[in-house]
Backbone as CSV, one residue per row, in Angstrom:
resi,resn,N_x,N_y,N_z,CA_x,CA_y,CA_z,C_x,C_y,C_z
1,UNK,-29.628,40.206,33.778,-30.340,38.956,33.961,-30.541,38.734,35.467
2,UNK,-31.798,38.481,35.508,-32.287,38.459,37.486,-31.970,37.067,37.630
3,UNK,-31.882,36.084,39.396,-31.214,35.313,38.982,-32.349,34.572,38.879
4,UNK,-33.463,34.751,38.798,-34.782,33.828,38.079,-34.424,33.416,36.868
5,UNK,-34.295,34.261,35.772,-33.574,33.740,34.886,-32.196,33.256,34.449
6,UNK,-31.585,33.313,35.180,-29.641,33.078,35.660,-30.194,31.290,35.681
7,UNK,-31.034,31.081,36.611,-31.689,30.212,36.941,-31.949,28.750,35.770
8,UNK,-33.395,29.698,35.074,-33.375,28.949,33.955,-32.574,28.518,32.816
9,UNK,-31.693,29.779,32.461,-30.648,29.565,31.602,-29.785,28.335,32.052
10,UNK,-29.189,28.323,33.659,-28.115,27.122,33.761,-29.068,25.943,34.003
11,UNK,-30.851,25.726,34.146,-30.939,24.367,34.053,-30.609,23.703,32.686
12,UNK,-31.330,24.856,32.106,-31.555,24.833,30.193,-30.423,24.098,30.284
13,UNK,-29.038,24.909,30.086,-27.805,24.462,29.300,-26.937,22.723,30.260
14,UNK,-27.456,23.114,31.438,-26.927,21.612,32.029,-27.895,20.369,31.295
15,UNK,-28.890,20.840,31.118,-29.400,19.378,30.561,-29.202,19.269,29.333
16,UNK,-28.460,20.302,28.712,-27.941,19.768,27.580,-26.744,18.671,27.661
17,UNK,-26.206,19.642,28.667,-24.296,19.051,28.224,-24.630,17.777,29.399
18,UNK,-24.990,17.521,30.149,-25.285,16.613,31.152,-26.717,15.875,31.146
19,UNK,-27.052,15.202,30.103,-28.834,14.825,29.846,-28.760,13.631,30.752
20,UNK,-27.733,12.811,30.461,-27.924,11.807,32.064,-26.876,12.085,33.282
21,UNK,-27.245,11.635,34.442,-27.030,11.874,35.403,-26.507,10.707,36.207
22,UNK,-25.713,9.628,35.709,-25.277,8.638,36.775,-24.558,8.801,38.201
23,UNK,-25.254,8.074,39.180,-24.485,8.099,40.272,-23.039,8.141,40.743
24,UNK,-22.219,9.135,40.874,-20.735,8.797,40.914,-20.532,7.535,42.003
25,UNK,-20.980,7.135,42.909,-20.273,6.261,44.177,-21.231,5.114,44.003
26,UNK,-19.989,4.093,43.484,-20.897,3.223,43.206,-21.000,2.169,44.324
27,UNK,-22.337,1.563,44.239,-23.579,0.551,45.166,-24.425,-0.210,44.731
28,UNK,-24.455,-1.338,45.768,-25.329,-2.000,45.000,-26.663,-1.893,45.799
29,UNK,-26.868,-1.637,46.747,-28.329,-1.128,47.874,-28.005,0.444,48.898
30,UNK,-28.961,0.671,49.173,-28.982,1.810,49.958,-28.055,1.543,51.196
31,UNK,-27.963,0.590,51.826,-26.435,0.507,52.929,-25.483,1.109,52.437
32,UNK,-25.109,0.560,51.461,-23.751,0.737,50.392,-24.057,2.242,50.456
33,UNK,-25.051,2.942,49.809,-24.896,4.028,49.395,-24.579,5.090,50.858
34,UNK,-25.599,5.155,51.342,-24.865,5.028,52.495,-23.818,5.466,53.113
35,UNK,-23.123,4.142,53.283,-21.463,3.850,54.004,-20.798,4.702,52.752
36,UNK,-20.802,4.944,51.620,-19.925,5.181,50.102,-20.151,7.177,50.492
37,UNK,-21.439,7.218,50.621,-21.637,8.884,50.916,-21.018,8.884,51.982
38,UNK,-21.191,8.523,53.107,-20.770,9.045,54.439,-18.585,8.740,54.096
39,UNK,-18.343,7.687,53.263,-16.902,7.761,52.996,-15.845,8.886,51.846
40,UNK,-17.140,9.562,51.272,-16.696,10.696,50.629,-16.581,12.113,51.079
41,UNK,-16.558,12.070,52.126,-16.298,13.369,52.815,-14.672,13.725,53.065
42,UNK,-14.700,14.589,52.706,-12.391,15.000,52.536,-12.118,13.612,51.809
43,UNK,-13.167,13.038,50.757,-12.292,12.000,50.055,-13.139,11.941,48.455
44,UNK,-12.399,12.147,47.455,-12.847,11.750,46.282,-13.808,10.489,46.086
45,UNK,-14.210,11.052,44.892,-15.383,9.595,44.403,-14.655,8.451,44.208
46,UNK,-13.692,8.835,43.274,-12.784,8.059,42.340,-11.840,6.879,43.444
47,UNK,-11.643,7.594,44.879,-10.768,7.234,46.115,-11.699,5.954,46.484
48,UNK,-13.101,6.922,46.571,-13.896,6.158,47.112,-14.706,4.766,46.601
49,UNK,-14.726,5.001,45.036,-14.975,3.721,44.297,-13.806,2.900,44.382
50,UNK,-12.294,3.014,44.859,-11.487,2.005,44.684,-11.677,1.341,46.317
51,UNK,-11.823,2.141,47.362,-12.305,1.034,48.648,-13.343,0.404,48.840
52,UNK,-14.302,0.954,47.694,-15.938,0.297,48.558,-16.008,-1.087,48.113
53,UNK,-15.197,-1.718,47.308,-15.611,-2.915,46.409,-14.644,-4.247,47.285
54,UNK,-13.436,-3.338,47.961,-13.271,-3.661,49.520,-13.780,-3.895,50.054
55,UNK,-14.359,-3.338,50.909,-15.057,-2.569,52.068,-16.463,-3.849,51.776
56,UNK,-17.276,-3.641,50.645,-18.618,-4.210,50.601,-18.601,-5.629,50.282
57,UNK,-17.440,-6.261,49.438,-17.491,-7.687,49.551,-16.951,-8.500,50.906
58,UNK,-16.528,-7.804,51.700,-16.755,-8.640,53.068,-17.776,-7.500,53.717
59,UNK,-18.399,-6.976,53.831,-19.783,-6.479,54.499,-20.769,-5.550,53.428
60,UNK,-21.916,-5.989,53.127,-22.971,-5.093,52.171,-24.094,-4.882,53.156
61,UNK,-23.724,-5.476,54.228,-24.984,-4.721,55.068,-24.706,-4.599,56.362
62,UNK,-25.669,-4.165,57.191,-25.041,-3.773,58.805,-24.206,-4.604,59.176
63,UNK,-25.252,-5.931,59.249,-25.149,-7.303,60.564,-23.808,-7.499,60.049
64,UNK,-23.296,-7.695,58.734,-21.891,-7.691,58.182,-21.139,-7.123,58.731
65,UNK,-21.226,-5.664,58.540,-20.444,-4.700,58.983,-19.961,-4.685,60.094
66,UNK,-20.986,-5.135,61.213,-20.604,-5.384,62.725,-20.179,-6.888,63.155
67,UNK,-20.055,-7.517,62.028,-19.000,-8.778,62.500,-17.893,-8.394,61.830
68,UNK,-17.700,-7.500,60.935,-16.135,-7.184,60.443,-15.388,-6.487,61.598
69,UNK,-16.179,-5.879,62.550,-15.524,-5.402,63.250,-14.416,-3.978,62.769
70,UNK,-14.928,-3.011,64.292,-13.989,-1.639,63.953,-12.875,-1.774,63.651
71,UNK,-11.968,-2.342,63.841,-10.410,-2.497,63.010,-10.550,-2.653,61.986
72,UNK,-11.398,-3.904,61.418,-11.168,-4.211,59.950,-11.257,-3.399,59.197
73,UNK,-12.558,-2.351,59.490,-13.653,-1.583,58.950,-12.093,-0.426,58.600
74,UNK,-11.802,-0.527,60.042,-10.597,0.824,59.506,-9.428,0.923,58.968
75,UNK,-9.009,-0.622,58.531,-7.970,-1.324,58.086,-8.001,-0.907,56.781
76,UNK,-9.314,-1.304,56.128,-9.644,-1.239,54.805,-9.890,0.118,54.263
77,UNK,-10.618,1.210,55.000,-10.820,2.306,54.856,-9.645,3.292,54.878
78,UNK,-9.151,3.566,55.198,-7.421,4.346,55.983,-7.187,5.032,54.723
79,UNK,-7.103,4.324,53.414,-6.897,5.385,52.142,-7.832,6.760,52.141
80,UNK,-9.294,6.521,52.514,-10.183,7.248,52.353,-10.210,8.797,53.030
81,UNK,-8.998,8.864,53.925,-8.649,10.032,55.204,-9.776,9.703,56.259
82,UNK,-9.686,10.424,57.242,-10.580,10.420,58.482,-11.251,9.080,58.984
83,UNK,-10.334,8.131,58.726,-10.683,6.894,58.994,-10.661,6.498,60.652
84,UNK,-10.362,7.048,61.272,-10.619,6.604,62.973,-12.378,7.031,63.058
85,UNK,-12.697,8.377,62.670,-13.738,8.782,62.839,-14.902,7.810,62.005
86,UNK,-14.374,7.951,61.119,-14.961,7.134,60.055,-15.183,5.736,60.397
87,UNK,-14.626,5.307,60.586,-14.810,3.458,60.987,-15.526,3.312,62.111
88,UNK,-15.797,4.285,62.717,-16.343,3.885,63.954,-17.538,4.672,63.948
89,UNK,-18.048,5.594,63.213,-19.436,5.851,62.608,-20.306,5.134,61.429
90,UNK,-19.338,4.109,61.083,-20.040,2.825,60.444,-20.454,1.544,60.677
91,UNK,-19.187,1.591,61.862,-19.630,0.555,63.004,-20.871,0.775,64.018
92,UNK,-21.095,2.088,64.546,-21.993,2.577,65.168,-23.081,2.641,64.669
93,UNK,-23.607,3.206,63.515,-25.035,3.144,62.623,-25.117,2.133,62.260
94,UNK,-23.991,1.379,61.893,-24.441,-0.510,61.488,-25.248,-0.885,62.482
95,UNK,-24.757,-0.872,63.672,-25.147,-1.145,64.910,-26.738,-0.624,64.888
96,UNK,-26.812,0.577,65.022,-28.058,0.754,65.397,-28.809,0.552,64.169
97,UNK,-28.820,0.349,62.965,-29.687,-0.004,61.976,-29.935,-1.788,62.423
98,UNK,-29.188,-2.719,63.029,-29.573,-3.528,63.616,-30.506,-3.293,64.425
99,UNK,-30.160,-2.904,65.552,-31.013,-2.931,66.720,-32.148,-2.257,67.081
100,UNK,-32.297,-1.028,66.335,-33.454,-0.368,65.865,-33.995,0.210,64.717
101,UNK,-33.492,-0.316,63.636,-34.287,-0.556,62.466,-34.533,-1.957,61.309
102,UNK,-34.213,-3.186,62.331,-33.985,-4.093,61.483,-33.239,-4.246,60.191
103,UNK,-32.305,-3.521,60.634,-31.361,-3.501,59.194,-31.551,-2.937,58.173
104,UNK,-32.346,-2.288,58.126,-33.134,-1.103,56.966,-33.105,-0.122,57.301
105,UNK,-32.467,0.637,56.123,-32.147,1.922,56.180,-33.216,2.788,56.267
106,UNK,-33.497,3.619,57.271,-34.922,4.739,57.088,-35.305,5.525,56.232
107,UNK,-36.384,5.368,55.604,-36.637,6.985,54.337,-36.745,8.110,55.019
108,UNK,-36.006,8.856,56.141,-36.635,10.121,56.613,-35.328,10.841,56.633
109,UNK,-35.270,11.817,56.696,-34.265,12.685,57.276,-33.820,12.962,58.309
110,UNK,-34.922,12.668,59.373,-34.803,12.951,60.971,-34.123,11.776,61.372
111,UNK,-34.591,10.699,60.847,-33.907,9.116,61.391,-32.651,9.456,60.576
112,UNK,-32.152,9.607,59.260,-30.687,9.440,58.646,-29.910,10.369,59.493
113,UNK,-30.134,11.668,59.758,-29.472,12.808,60.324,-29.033,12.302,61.715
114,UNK,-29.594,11.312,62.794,-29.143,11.307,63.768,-28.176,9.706,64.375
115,UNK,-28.120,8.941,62.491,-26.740,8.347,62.889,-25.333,9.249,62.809
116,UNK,-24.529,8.447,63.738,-23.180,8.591,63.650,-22.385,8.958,61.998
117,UNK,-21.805,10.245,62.343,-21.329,10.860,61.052,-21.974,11.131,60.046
118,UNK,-23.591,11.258,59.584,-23.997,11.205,58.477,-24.975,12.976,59.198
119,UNK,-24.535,13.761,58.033,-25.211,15.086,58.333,-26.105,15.401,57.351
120,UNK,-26.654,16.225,57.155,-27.712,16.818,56.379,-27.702,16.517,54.923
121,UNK,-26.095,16.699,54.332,-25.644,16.571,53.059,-26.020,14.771,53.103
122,UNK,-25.501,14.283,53.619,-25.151,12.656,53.371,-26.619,12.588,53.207
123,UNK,-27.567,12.577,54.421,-28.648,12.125,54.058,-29.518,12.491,53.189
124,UNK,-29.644,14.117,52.245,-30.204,14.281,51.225,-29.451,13.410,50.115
125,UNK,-28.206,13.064,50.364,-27.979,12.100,49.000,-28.258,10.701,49.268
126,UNK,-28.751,10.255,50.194,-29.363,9.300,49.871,-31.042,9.082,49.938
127,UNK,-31.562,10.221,50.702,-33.069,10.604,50.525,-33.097,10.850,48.877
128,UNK,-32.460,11.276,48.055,-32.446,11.681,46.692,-32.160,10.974,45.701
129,UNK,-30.787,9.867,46.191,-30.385,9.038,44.999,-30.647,7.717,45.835
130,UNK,-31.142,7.255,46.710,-31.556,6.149,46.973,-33.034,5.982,47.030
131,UNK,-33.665,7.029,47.394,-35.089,6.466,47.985,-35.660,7.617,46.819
132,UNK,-35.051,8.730,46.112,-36.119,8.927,44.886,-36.462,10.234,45.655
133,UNK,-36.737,10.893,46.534,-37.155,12.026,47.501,-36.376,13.624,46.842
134,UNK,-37.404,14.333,46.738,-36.914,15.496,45.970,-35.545,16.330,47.545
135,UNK,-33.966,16.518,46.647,-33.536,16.990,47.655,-32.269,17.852,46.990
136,UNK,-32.085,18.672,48.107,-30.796,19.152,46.672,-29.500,19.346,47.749
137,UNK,-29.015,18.231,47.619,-27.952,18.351,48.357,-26.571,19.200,48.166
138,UNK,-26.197,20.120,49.296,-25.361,20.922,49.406,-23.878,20.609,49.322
139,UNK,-22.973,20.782,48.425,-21.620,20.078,49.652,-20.424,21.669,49.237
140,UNK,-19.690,21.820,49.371,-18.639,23.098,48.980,-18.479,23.441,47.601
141,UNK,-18.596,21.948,46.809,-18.313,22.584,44.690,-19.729,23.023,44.787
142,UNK,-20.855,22.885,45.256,-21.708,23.570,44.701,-22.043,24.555,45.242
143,UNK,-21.941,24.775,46.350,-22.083,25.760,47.337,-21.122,26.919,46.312
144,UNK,-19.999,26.562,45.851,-18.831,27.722,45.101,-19.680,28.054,43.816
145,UNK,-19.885,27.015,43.365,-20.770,27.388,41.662,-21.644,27.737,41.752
146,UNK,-22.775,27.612,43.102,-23.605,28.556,43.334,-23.376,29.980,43.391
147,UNK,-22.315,30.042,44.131,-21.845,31.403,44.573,-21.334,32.171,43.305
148,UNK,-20.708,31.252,42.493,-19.597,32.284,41.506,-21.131,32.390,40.283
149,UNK,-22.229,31.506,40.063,-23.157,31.803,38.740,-24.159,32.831,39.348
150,UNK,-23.689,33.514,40.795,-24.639,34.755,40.778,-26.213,34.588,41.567
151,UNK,-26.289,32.709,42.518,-27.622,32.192,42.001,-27.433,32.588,43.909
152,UNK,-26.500,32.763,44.767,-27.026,32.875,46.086,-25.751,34.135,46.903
153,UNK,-25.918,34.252,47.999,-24.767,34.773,48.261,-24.875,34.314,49.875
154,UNK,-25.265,33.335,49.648,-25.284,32.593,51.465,-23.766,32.391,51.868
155,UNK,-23.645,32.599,53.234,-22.295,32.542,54.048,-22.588,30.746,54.250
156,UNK,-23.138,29.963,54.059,-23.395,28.484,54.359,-23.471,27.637,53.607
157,UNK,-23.689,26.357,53.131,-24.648,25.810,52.216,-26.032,25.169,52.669
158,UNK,-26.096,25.724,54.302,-27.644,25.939,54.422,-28.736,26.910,53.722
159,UNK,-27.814,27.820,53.760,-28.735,29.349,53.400,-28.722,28.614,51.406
160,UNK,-27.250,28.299,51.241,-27.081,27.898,49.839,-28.077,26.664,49.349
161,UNK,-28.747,25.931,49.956,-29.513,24.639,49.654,-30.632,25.737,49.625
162,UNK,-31.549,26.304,50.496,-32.294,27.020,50.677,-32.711,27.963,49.492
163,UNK,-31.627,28.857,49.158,-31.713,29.636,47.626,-31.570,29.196,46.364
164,UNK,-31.164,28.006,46.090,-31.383,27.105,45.224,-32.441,26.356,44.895
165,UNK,-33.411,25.910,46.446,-34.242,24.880,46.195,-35.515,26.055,45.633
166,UNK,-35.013,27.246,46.167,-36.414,28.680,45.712,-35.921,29.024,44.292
167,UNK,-34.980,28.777,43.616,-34.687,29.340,42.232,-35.175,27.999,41.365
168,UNK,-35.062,26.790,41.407,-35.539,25.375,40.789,-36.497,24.882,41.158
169,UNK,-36.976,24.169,40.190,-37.939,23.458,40.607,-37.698,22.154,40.459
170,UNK,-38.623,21.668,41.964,-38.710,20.811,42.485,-38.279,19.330,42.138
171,UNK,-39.048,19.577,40.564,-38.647,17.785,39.892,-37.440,17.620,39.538
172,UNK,-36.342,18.935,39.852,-35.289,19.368,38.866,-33.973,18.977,40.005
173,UNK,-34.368,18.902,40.972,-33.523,18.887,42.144,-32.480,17.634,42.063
174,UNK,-33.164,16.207,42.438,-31.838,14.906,42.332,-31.057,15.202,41.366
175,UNK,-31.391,14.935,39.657,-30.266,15.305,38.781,-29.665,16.777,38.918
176,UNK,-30.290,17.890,39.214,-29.864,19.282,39.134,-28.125,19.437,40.181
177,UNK,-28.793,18.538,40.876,-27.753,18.374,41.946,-26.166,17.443,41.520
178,UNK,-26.544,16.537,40.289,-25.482,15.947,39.960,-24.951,17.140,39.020
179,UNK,-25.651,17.162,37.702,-25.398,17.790,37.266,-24.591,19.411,37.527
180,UNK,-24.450,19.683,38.880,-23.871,21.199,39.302,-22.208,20.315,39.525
181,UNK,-22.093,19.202,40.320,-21.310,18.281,40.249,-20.209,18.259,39.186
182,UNK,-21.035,17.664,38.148,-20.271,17.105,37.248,-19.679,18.619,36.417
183,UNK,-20.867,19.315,36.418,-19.900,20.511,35.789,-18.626,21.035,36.459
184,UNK,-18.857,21.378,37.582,-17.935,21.534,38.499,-16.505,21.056,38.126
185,UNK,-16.893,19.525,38.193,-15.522,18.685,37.905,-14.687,19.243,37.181
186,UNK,-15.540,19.068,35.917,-14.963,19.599,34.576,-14.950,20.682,34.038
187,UNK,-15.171,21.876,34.476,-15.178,23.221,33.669,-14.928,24.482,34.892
188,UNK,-15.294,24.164,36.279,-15.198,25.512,37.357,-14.453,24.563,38.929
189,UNK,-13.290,24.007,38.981,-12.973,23.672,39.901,-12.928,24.866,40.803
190,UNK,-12.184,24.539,41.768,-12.067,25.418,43.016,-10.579,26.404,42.499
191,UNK,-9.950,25.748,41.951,-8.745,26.948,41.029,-9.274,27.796,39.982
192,UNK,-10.219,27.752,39.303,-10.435,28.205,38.435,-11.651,27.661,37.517
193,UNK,-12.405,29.265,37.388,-13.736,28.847,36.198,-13.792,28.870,35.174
């Protein structure tokens, strides 16, 4: 089986076992989503749904965020790991989504990519699950389930976003991307497939 068809076979069977696709990190606007992506990095969803409901009822948007101030921000966060870094790359993009974007989050990639802490991955998940934008975001479980179903053999999950987005198509990408996820979770962790 070439992985053109390796391909089709695992969209086929994910949209069976996975026909919907809910957002794991939950939000109630694109800030949220956001601050919730950029707080899941070296930190679970599950970690991360128990601080954000923290975290977002005293701030759901920048101007918030930057009167909670960097302590608070990191007071509340600290479960999440990498919280020095972290609190102060939420304080910082709060900031500048004030001051140069009126508090609205940008639809582009070039504008998401060059706040504080938010890289390529963060911003295809919210170019994808916030604003709707075909994207297939990379992070290590899929980058591995890519690797172990035969579909890339990239040393990155640049090269790995790249050989994926050429084996799927296009409309298939936002859910394709949960869906590699959720299987992950449940059937090919990082111990064992």
């Amino acid at each position: 089986m070439n992985k053109k068809n390796r391909a089709s076979f695992i969209l086929d069977y994910l949209n069976i076992i996975y026909p919907n696709t809910p957002i794991p990190l939950n939000h109630n606007n694109i800030f949220e989503l956001l601050i919730a992506v950029l707080l899941s990095a070296q930190c679970t969803d599950k970690k991360v749904n128990q601080i954000t409901p923290i975290l977002f009822s005293k701030a759901n948007t920048a101007k918030k965020m930057i009167n909670l101030g960097k302590d608070n921000i990191y007071k509340i966060i600290k479960p999440c790991g990498l919280a020095p870094q972290k609190s102060n790359a939420i304080f910082s993009l709060s900031e500048i989504l004030v001051n140069s974007f009126n508090s609205v989050v940008p639809e582009s990639f070039d504008e998401l990519e060059k706040f504080p802490g938010v890289g390529h991955k963060t911003a295809s998940v919210v170019m994808s699950q916030g604003f709707g934008h075909p994207a297939f975001p990379v992070d290590t479980h899929i980058h591995r389930l890519a690797q172990r179903w035969g579909l890339t053999n990239g040393k990155n999950v640049k090269q790995t976003e790249n050989d994926l987005k050429n084996l799927f198509p296009i409309d298939s990408w936002n859910k394709l991307h949960l869906q590699f996820i959720f299987y992950g979770r449940e059937f090919c962790t990082a111990r064992g497939c």
